[in-house]
Amino acid sequence: MIVKTSAIVLRTIRYGDTSKIVTLFTRDHGKVAVVAKGARSARARFGSALDAGAHLEVVYHARVSREVQTLTQADVLERHRRLSSSLAATTAMMQMVEVVNVLTQPGEPHQDLYELLAAGLRAADRRDDGLADVLIAFRWKTIGALGFEPSFVRCVRCAKEVIPGEPTRLRYHVGKGGPLCSECEQAVISLPSRAGGRDHWSETLVSTEALEGLQRLQSGPLVDAGSRPVSNEVRNEMESVLRLYERFHLEQRTPLRTSDLVREVIRSH
Amino acid sequence: MFYTAESVEQLAEHFSQLPGIGKKTAHRLALFVLKMDRPSVDALAAALIAVKEKVRYCSICSNITETDPCAICSSSKRDRTLICVVQEPNDVLAVEKTNEFRGLYHVLGGALSPLDGIGPDDLRIKELLERIGAGGVDEVILAMNPNVEGEATTLYVSRLIKPLGMRVTRIARGLPVGSDLEFADEATLSRALEGRVAV
């Protein structure tokens, strides 16, 4: 079967002397591995199209019995100029494609996530600063697209809006996906975990400032993430809840491989 | 059970561990070795052992060599103010074939690729900075592969070298000689236009 679809390159590995095996995140068929024969030679017909983060229209021959399909054509759909000229933008792009690669399974289409990744790459390409917040927003939105959308403004027990008038630090229940208002926290504090009480394994204290920041990042467009500056302390809090959330709901126990580079290149500036 | 002689199967098994060699090709190579005359087989075996015993990394540039420092680093004819930074020893060979470059090299041992778990600490960047810090270098040429990993490495290394005050350049990107303009992809062509030179 010949398949024509738009796709974003998640990863490439060298194969043989001149070829590449490319992991594509396609709009219509989810994650697909393809072999791009001769893609690394100087006169490759795919040119520069097959780099991580490239947004393409691809044609490949698919056979159900094969794990790796054969790529026959790849044309660039959207050019991201800064992704090849800015180290911060490149690093942000790498983390975005890694997140999608780690959290998706081959052959499971997910158009919302596809659109989110395309928007994330666009945001990384257009922003000079605030990329740390763009990445946090991207990761929260990815969690939402995968069906684990968190709440930041309503108590997970009584659904009351928590931020106005609440104390400066609230208990965030990662397992239930939201904060506890001060009344509910008092109510559950004496209950055992199995009766809906406290669960030390999935709880953390978060400032209302961080919750407000997370709400802004989750509800606003990616390209605007980080336009309202937050302190490093608040950003660290937002990332810490994010890590706990990813670990609990997505069973992502090992840190992302790009974390160190993001810390060095994006967070340190 | 072995379908041919055990030693042929074993040799084929070893050949199949080489990159780009499948089982069929490995068998073909093993049978070819069987047909070779004894001195040629001895020479092949000796060459394989010599490569492991004699070849090491140059303590200055990290290129592969039999003598330390390597022939390039110890040559008095080389321009010591110029360092070309490349990813792999193969790249040194490729640049040397041009007969255009008379400076020294520094082999990083790969490119920055966090998606594959390769970070800055896995490359010989610290050694490069020490070399430059020792003085006498006027220009550093970054000659990485023109892909995302190569670009990221170029940007990362240049960010570290620029504050040291020397000229940092990168090799040009554009169309391969002998190709047709109409078959060039948009990215390559736009980079060729960006890097245009006066004639």
Short mmCIF file of C-alpha atoms in Angstrom, two decimals:
data_model
loop_
_atom_site.label_atom_id
_atom_site.label_comp_id
_atom_site.label_asym_id
_atom_site.label_seq_id
_atom_site.Cartn_x
_atom_site.Cartn_y
_atom_site.Cartn_z
CA MET A 1 0.00 0.00 0.00
CA ILE A 2 1.30 3.46 -0.88
CA VAL A 3 0.71 5.96 1.93
CA LYS A 4 0.85 9.73 1.49
CA THR A 5 0.58 11.80 4.68
CA SER A 6 2.10 14.71 6.53
CA ALA A 7 4.60 13.81 9.23
CA ILE A 8 7.13 15.19 11.70
CA VAL A 9 10.53 13.52 12.07
CA LEU A 10 11.04 12.29 15.64
CA ARG A 11 14.36 10.55 15.31
CA THR A 12 16.89 9.30 12.79
CA ILE A 13 19.51 6.59 13.12
CA ARG A 14 22.24 5.67 10.70
CA TYR A 15 21.65 2.51 8.70
CA GLY A 16 24.29 0.95 6.48
CA ASP A 17 26.73 3.19 4.64
CA THR A 18 24.39 5.86 3.32
CA SER A 19 20.87 5.16 4.61
CA LYS A 20 18.83 6.26 7.60
CA ILE A 21 16.03 4.70 9.59
CA VAL A 22 13.64 7.52 10.36
CA THR A 23 10.93 7.53 13.02
CA LEU A 24 8.05 9.64 11.70
CA PHE A 25 5.06 10.87 13.65
CA THR A 26 2.45 10.90 10.90
CA ARG A 27 -0.85 12.72 11.08
CA ASP A 28 -2.89 9.76 9.84
CA HIS A 29 -1.02 6.65 11.04
CA GLY A 30 0.80 7.69 14.20
CA LYS A 31 4.40 6.68 14.72
CA VAL A 32 5.94 4.86 11.74
CA ALA A 33 9.53 3.74 11.15
CA VAL A 34 10.75 4.08 7.55
CA VAL A 35 14.05 3.38 5.85
CA ALA A 36 15.34 6.25 3.69
CA LYS A 37 17.78 4.62 1.30
CA GLY A 38 20.78 6.75 0.38
CA ALA A 39 19.61 9.61 2.61
CA ARG A 40 23.10 10.35 3.94
CA SER A 41 24.94 10.59 0.65
CA ALA A 42 25.84 14.01 -0.79
CA ARG A 43 23.30 13.70 -3.59
CA ALA A 44 20.49 12.26 -1.52
CA ARG A 45 17.07 12.77 -3.08
CA PHE A 46 15.60 13.57 0.34
CA GLY A 47 18.05 16.45 0.82
CA SER A 48 17.86 18.05 4.24
CA ALA A 49 14.28 16.90 4.81
CA LEU A 50 15.03 14.02 7.17
CA ASP A 51 16.33 15.76 10.27
CA ALA A 52 14.64 15.57 13.66
CA GLY A 53 11.87 18.17 13.93
CA ALA A 54 11.34 18.49 10.16
CA HIS A 55 7.68 18.91 9.14
CA LEU A 56 7.13 17.03 5.90
CA GLU A 57 4.79 15.50 3.41
CA VAL A 58 5.94 11.91 2.92
CA VAL A 59 5.14 8.99 0.65
CA TYR A 60 6.07 5.49 1.77
CA HIS A 61 5.35 1.89 0.81
CA ALA A 62 3.69 0.18 3.75
CA ARG A 63 3.33 -3.53 4.30
CA VAL A 64 1.65 -4.84 7.47
CA SER A 65 4.18 -7.66 7.83
CA ARG A 66 7.10 -5.21 7.96
CA GLU A 67 8.15 -3.19 10.98
CA VAL A 68 10.14 -0.72 8.90
CA GLN A 69 8.49 0.71 5.78
CA THR A 70 10.25 2.16 2.72
CA LEU A 71 10.28 5.92 2.23
CA THR A 72 10.02 7.00 -1.40
CA GLN A 73 9.42 10.74 -1.15
CA ALA A 74 9.79 13.52 1.42
CA ASP A 75 9.01 17.19 0.81
CA VAL A 76 9.31 19.95 3.39
CA LEU A 77 5.86 21.31 4.40
CA GLU A 78 7.01 23.94 6.86
CA ARG A 79 10.48 25.45 7.19
CA HIS A 80 11.80 26.23 10.66
CA ARG A 81 14.76 28.48 10.00
CA ARG A 82 15.76 29.20 13.58
CA LEU A 83 15.75 25.53 14.51
CA SER A 84 19.04 25.22 12.66
CA SER A 85 20.56 28.52 13.69
CA SER A 86 19.72 28.87 17.39
CA LEU A 87 21.05 26.38 19.94
CA ALA A 88 18.19 27.15 22.34
CA ALA A 89 15.54 26.60 19.65
CA THR A 90 17.25 23.37 18.50
CA THR A 91 17.40 22.11 22.08
CA ALA A 92 13.70 22.93 22.65
CA MET A 93 12.82 21.10 19.42
CA MET A 94 14.83 18.06 20.53
CA GLN A 95 12.95 17.88 23.82
CA MET A 96 9.57 18.17 22.09
CA VAL A 97 10.27 15.34 19.66
CA GLU A 98 11.71 13.22 22.47
CA VAL A 99 8.55 13.69 24.58
CA VAL A 100 6.33 12.60 21.69
CA ASN A 101 8.64 9.70 20.80
CA VAL A 102 8.70 8.42 24.36
CA LEU A 103 4.97 8.74 24.98
CA THR A 104 3.55 7.27 21.76
CA GLN A 105 3.32 3.74 20.42
CA PRO A 106 3.82 2.77 16.75
CA GLY A 107 0.70 2.73 14.60
CA GLU A 108 -1.57 4.68 16.96
CA PRO A 109 -2.80 7.84 15.20
CA HIS A 110 -3.18 10.90 17.39
CA GLN A 111 -4.07 14.01 15.42
CA ASP A 112 -4.36 16.32 18.46
CA LEU A 113 -0.84 15.43 19.54
CA TYR A 114 0.37 15.84 15.97
CA GLU A 115 -1.10 19.37 15.81
CA LEU A 116 0.37 20.13 19.23
CA LEU A 117 3.85 19.05 18.14
CA ALA A 118 3.57 21.13 14.96
CA ALA A 119 2.49 24.15 17.07
CA GLY A 120 5.32 23.49 19.54
CA LEU A 121 7.94 23.48 16.79
CA ARG A 122 6.46 26.69 15.38
CA ALA A 123 6.64 28.30 18.85
CA ALA A 124 10.27 27.19 19.34
CA ASP A 125 11.09 28.62 15.93
CA ARG A 126 9.53 32.02 16.65
CA ARG A 127 10.59 32.67 20.22
CA ASP A 128 13.90 34.15 21.31
CA ASP A 129 13.24 33.96 25.03
CA GLY A 130 10.81 32.14 27.29
CA LEU A 131 11.62 28.75 25.74
CA ALA A 132 11.75 27.15 29.21
CA ASP A 133 8.09 28.06 29.67
CA VAL A 134 7.23 26.97 26.13
CA LEU A 135 8.67 23.53 26.99
CA ILE A 136 6.77 23.27 30.28
CA ALA A 137 3.56 24.31 28.49
CA PHE A 138 4.23 21.78 25.72
CA ARG A 139 4.70 18.94 28.19
CA TRP A 140 1.52 19.81 30.12
CA LYS A 141 -0.47 20.09 26.91
CA THR A 142 0.94 16.71 25.80
CA ILE A 143 -0.32 15.17 29.03
CA GLY A 144 -3.73 16.71 28.32
CA ALA A 145 -3.75 15.46 24.72
CA LEU A 146 -3.05 11.94 26.02
CA GLY A 147 -6.14 12.08 28.22
CA PHE A 148 -4.69 13.01 31.63
CA GLU A 149 -5.57 16.71 31.69
CA PRO A 150 -4.85 18.18 35.11
CA SER A 151 -6.73 20.85 37.02
CA PHE A 152 -4.94 23.81 38.55
CA VAL A 153 -7.75 26.10 39.62
CA ARG A 154 -10.43 23.83 41.11
CA CYS A 155 -10.18 21.60 44.16
CA VAL A 156 -10.21 17.94 43.05
CA ARG A 157 -12.49 17.03 45.97
CA CYS A 158 -15.14 19.78 46.15
CA ALA A 159 -14.58 21.50 42.75
CA LYS A 160 -14.34 24.90 44.46
CA GLU A 161 -12.10 27.44 42.76
CA VAL A 162 -8.94 27.42 44.84
CA ILE A 163 -6.69 30.28 43.88
CA PRO A 164 -8.49 33.45 45.06
CA GLY A 165 -8.30 33.77 48.81
CA GLU A 166 -6.38 30.53 49.38
CA PRO A 167 -3.20 30.33 51.45
CA THR A 168 0.06 30.77 49.55
CA ARG A 169 0.84 27.03 49.43
CA LEU A 170 -1.63 24.26 48.61
CA ARG A 171 -1.42 20.50 48.58
CA TYR A 172 -1.43 19.24 44.98
CA HIS A 173 -2.79 15.71 44.61
CA VAL A 174 -0.93 14.35 41.58
CA GLY A 175 -2.84 11.04 41.59
CA LYS A 176 -6.22 12.78 41.41
CA GLY A 177 -4.89 15.48 39.09
CA GLY A 178 -5.53 18.69 40.99
CA PRO A 179 -5.06 20.78 44.15
CA LEU A 180 -6.94 20.39 47.43
CA CYS A 181 -8.49 23.51 48.92
CA SER A 182 -7.59 24.19 52.54
CA GLU A 183 -10.98 22.91 53.82
CA CYS A 184 -10.72 19.64 51.92
CA GLU A 185 -7.13 19.20 53.00
CA GLN A 186 -8.24 19.44 56.64
CA ALA A 187 -11.07 16.99 55.93
CA VAL A 188 -8.88 14.31 54.32
CA ILE A 189 -5.84 14.75 56.53
CA SER A 190 -7.04 12.21 59.10
CA LEU A 191 -8.38 9.67 56.60
CA PRO A 192 -6.29 6.67 55.52
CA SER A 193 -5.09 6.67 51.92
CA ARG A 194 -7.50 3.91 50.77
CA ALA A 195 -10.47 5.89 52.15
CA GLY A 196 -9.64 8.92 50.04
CA GLY A 197 -7.23 10.42 52.56
CA ARG A 198 -3.70 11.63 52.04
CA ASP A 199 -1.44 9.82 49.64
CA HIS A 200 2.15 10.76 50.39
CA TRP A 201 3.38 9.08 47.22
CA SER A 202 1.58 11.44 44.90
CA GLU A 203 1.32 14.68 46.78
CA THR A 204 3.36 17.82 46.81
CA LEU A 205 3.01 21.35 48.14
CA VAL A 206 2.67 24.02 45.45
CA SER A 207 2.45 27.79 45.70
CA THR A 208 -0.66 29.48 44.33
CA GLU A 209 1.68 31.51 42.13
CA ALA A 210 2.93 28.31 40.49
CA LEU A 211 -0.66 27.03 40.09
CA GLU A 212 -1.65 30.30 38.42
CA GLY A 213 1.40 30.04 36.16
CA LEU A 214 0.53 26.46 35.24
CA GLN A 215 -3.07 27.42 34.50
CA ARG A 216 -1.83 30.19 32.18
CA LEU A 217 0.56 27.85 30.39
CA GLN A 218 -2.03 25.11 30.01
CA SER A 219 -4.84 27.31 28.72
CA GLY A 220 -2.92 29.79 26.56
CA PRO A 221 -1.43 29.26 23.09
CA LEU A 222 2.05 27.76 23.04
CA VAL A 223 3.55 30.66 21.17
CA ASP A 224 2.54 33.00 24.03
CA ALA A 225 3.95 30.78 26.80
CA GLY A 226 6.50 32.63 28.86
CA SER A 227 5.37 36.06 27.75
CA ARG A 228 4.62 36.80 31.43
CA PRO A 229 7.92 36.24 33.22
CA VAL A 230 8.01 34.03 36.33
CA SER A 231 10.81 33.64 38.87
CA ASN A 232 13.16 30.65 38.64
CA GLU A 233 11.76 29.43 41.96
CA VAL A 234 8.20 29.31 40.59
CA ARG A 235 9.42 27.72 37.36
CA ASN A 236 11.22 25.02 39.34
CA GLU A 237 7.97 24.35 41.22
CA MET A 238 6.02 24.10 37.98
CA GLU A 239 8.56 21.65 36.57
CA SER A 240 8.64 19.62 39.75
CA VAL A 241 4.84 19.08 39.64
CA LEU A 242 5.18 18.24 35.97
CA ARG A 243 7.82 15.57 36.64
CA LEU A 244 5.66 14.02 39.38
CA TYR A 245 2.63 14.09 37.11
CA GLU A 246 4.50 12.48 34.21
CA ARG A 247 5.89 9.81 36.53
CA PHE A 248 2.53 9.01 38.07
CA HIS A 249 0.22 9.08 35.05
CA LEU A 250 2.52 8.27 32.13
CA GLU A 251 4.86 5.93 34.06
CA GLN A 252 7.80 7.94 32.76
CA ARG A 253 10.29 6.98 35.42
CA THR A 254 13.55 7.98 33.78
CA PRO A 255 14.28 11.66 33.10
CA LEU A 256 14.23 12.82 29.49
CA ARG A 257 17.58 12.45 27.74
CA THR A 258 17.42 16.07 26.65
CA SER A 259 16.92 17.35 30.23
CA ASP A 260 20.60 18.09 30.88
CA LEU A 261 21.04 20.07 27.66
CA VAL A 262 17.78 21.97 28.27
CA ARG A 263 19.04 22.86 31.75
CA GLU A 264 22.40 24.01 30.39
CA VAL A 265 21.26 25.88 27.29
CA ILE A 266 17.74 27.12 28.05
CA ARG A 267 17.24 27.21 31.82
CA SER A 268 20.59 28.83 32.58
CA HIS A 269 19.75 31.91 30.46
CA MET B 1 24.24 -28.26 13.08
CA PHE B 2 26.70 -26.73 10.60
CA TYR B 3 25.71 -26.91 6.93
CA THR B 4 29.28 -26.34 5.78
CA ALA B 5 32.56 -26.65 7.71
CA GLU B 6 32.47 -25.33 11.27
CA SER B 7 35.37 -22.92 10.70
CA VAL B 8 33.65 -21.41 7.64
CA GLU B 9 30.49 -20.87 9.67
CA GLN B 10 32.49 -19.24 12.45
CA LEU B 11 34.29 -16.93 10.01
CA ALA B 12 30.93 -16.00 8.43
CA GLU B 13 29.55 -15.29 11.90
CA HIS B 14 32.45 -12.89 12.56
CA PHE B 15 32.02 -11.16 9.18
CA SER B 16 28.30 -10.70 9.85
CA GLN B 17 29.17 -8.54 12.87
CA LEU B 18 30.69 -5.93 10.55
CA PRO B 19 28.48 -2.93 9.65
CA GLY B 20 26.47 -3.40 6.47
CA ILE B 21 27.28 -7.12 6.18
CA GLY B 22 24.30 -9.49 6.24
CA LYS B 23 24.42 -13.27 6.65
CA LYS B 24 24.52 -14.02 2.90
CA THR B 25 27.35 -11.58 2.23
CA ALA B 26 29.19 -12.92 5.29
CA HIS B 27 29.02 -16.45 3.88
CA ARG B 28 30.19 -15.22 0.48
CA LEU B 29 33.17 -13.47 2.12
CA ALA B 30 34.03 -16.57 4.18
CA LEU B 31 34.03 -18.74 1.05
CA PHE B 32 36.15 -16.13 -0.74
CA VAL B 33 38.71 -16.30 2.08
CA LEU B 34 38.73 -20.07 1.63
CA LYS B 35 39.68 -19.60 -2.04
CA MET B 36 42.46 -17.08 -1.29
CA ASP B 37 46.07 -18.28 -1.32
CA ARG B 38 47.82 -18.76 2.02
CA PRO B 39 50.08 -15.63 1.96
CA SER B 40 47.08 -13.38 1.27
CA VAL B 41 45.13 -14.92 4.17
CA ASP B 42 48.18 -14.51 6.44
CA ALA B 43 48.49 -10.87 5.39
CA LEU B 44 44.78 -10.27 6.05
CA ALA B 45 44.99 -11.87 9.52
CA ALA B 46 48.15 -9.90 10.34
CA ALA B 47 46.53 -6.65 9.18
CA LEU B 48 43.51 -7.29 11.43
CA ILE B 49 45.72 -7.90 14.46
CA ALA B 50 48.02 -4.96 13.65
CA VAL B 51 45.06 -2.59 13.55
CA LYS B 52 44.17 -3.53 17.13
CA GLU B 53 47.73 -3.61 18.41
CA LYS B 54 49.25 -0.53 16.77
CA VAL B 55 46.45 1.96 16.25
CA ARG B 56 45.60 4.39 19.04
CA TYR B 57 44.20 7.89 19.44
CA CYS B 58 46.52 10.88 19.07
CA SER B 59 46.91 12.56 22.44
CA ILE B 60 46.62 16.00 20.82
CA CYS B 61 43.91 15.79 18.16
CA SER B 62 42.27 12.41 18.96
CA ASN B 63 42.67 11.24 15.38
CA ILE B 64 43.59 7.57 14.89
CA THR B 65 47.33 7.03 14.53
CA GLU B 66 50.18 4.56 15.01
CA THR B 67 52.52 7.17 16.43
CA ASP B 68 51.69 9.61 19.17
CA PRO B 69 51.47 12.53 18.33
CA CYS B 70 50.05 11.68 14.89
CA ALA B 71 51.82 12.56 11.63
CA ILE B 72 49.69 15.70 11.18
CA CYS B 73 50.21 17.05 14.71
CA SER B 74 53.96 16.41 14.59
CA SER B 75 54.49 17.81 11.07
CA SER B 76 56.47 21.06 10.92
CA LYS B 77 54.80 21.97 7.60
CA ARG B 78 51.38 22.40 9.17
CA ASP B 79 49.88 25.78 10.06
CA ARG B 80 49.50 25.60 13.85
CA THR B 81 47.34 28.70 14.06
CA LEU B 82 44.48 26.91 12.33
CA ILE B 83 42.39 24.08 13.83
CA CYS B 84 39.67 22.25 11.92
CA VAL B 85 37.19 20.58 14.27
CA VAL B 86 35.53 17.44 12.87
CA GLN B 87 33.23 14.75 14.24
CA GLU B 88 35.05 11.52 13.32
CA PRO B 89 38.48 10.33 12.09
CA ASN B 90 36.83 9.62 8.69
CA ASP B 91 36.20 13.35 8.35
CA VAL B 92 39.96 14.05 8.70
CA LEU B 93 40.52 11.71 5.78
CA ALA B 94 37.82 13.46 3.73
CA VAL B 95 39.31 16.94 4.35
CA GLU B 96 42.88 15.70 3.75
CA LYS B 97 41.86 14.35 0.33
CA THR B 98 41.08 17.90 -0.77
CA ASN B 99 44.76 18.94 -0.36
CA GLU B 100 43.39 22.40 0.49
CA PHE B 101 43.77 22.46 4.25
CA ARG B 102 47.22 22.84 5.83
CA GLY B 103 46.24 23.34 9.47
CA LEU B 104 45.70 20.91 12.34
CA TYR B 105 42.62 18.92 13.33
CA HIS B 106 40.61 18.14 16.40
CA VAL B 107 38.34 15.07 16.37
CA LEU B 108 35.38 15.42 18.73
CA GLY B 109 34.42 11.74 18.56
CA GLY B 110 30.80 12.38 17.51
CA ALA B 111 28.14 15.05 17.56
CA LEU B 112 25.83 16.40 20.20
CA SER B 113 22.79 14.13 20.09
CA PRO B 114 20.83 14.16 23.33
CA LEU B 115 18.14 11.99 21.70
CA ASP B 116 20.76 9.23 21.51
CA GLY B 117 22.12 10.01 24.96
CA ILE B 118 25.22 11.84 23.65
CA GLY B 119 25.78 15.04 25.62
CA PRO B 120 28.65 17.58 25.66
CA ASP B 121 30.57 15.51 28.24
CA ASP B 122 30.73 12.56 25.82
CA LEU B 123 32.62 14.62 23.24
CA ARG B 124 36.22 15.87 23.37
CA ILE B 125 35.14 19.48 23.78
CA LYS B 126 37.05 20.02 27.03
CA GLU B 127 40.27 18.86 25.32
CA LEU B 128 39.61 21.29 22.45
CA LEU B 129 39.18 24.19 24.88
CA GLU B 130 42.40 23.24 26.68
CA ARG B 131 44.22 23.16 23.34
CA ILE B 132 42.92 26.56 22.34
CA GLY B 133 43.56 27.92 25.83
CA ALA B 134 47.24 26.98 25.53
CA GLY B 135 47.51 29.76 22.92
CA GLY B 136 48.84 30.12 19.37
CA VAL B 137 45.50 29.46 17.63
CA ASP B 138 44.07 32.23 15.41
CA GLU B 139 41.13 30.45 13.80
CA VAL B 140 38.93 27.47 14.55
CA ILE B 141 37.01 25.98 11.62
CA LEU B 142 33.95 23.95 12.58
CA ALA B 143 33.41 21.22 9.97
CA MET B 144 30.44 19.21 11.26
CA ASN B 145 27.93 17.22 9.26
CA PRO B 146 25.10 19.41 7.89
CA ASN B 147 22.33 17.83 9.96
CA VAL B 148 20.57 18.72 13.21
CA GLU B 149 23.20 17.04 15.41
CA GLY B 150 26.06 18.68 13.48
CA GLU B 151 24.38 22.10 13.64
CA ALA B 152 23.73 21.75 17.38
CA THR B 153 27.40 20.80 17.92
CA THR B 154 28.57 23.76 15.82
CA LEU B 155 26.40 26.18 17.81
CA TYR B 156 27.39 24.66 21.16
CA VAL B 157 31.15 24.64 20.46
CA SER B 158 31.15 28.13 18.92
CA ARG B 159 29.36 29.46 22.01
CA LEU B 160 32.26 28.19 24.13
CA ILE B 161 35.08 29.28 21.82
CA LYS B 162 33.94 32.79 20.83
CA PRO B 163 34.61 34.32 24.28
CA LEU B 164 38.25 33.15 23.96
CA GLY B 165 38.71 35.82 21.30
CA MET B 166 39.75 33.94 18.17
CA ARG B 167 38.05 33.75 14.78
CA VAL B 168 35.45 30.98 14.64
CA THR B 169 34.26 29.89 11.19
CA ARG B 170 32.21 27.05 9.78
CA ILE B 171 32.48 25.30 6.44
CA ALA B 172 30.05 26.51 3.75
CA ARG B 173 26.77 24.72 3.13
CA GLY B 174 25.23 24.41 -0.29
CA LEU B 175 25.02 22.45 -3.50
CA PRO B 176 27.29 19.51 -4.27
CA VAL B 177 29.56 20.08 -7.28
CA GLY B 178 28.18 18.40 -10.41
CA SER B 179 24.55 18.37 -9.29
CA ASP B 180 21.60 20.09 -10.98
CA LEU B 181 20.01 23.14 -9.36
CA GLU B 182 16.47 21.93 -10.11
CA PHE B 183 16.94 18.80 -8.00
CA ALA B 184 18.23 20.63 -4.92
CA ASP B 185 15.86 20.72 -1.94
CA GLU B 186 14.61 24.04 -0.54
CA ALA B 187 16.78 24.00 2.60
CA THR B 188 20.03 23.31 0.72
CA LEU B 189 19.26 25.89 -1.93
CA SER B 190 18.31 28.58 0.61
CA ARG B 191 21.55 27.94 2.52
CA ALA B 192 23.48 28.15 -0.73
CA LEU B 193 21.84 31.53 -1.39
CA GLU B 194 22.60 32.72 2.16
CA GLY B 195 26.27 31.77 1.70
CA ARG B 196 26.67 33.31 -1.78
CA VAL B 197 30.02 34.93 -2.57
CA ALA B 198 31.04 37.72 -4.90
CA VAL B 199 32.58 36.66 -8.24
#
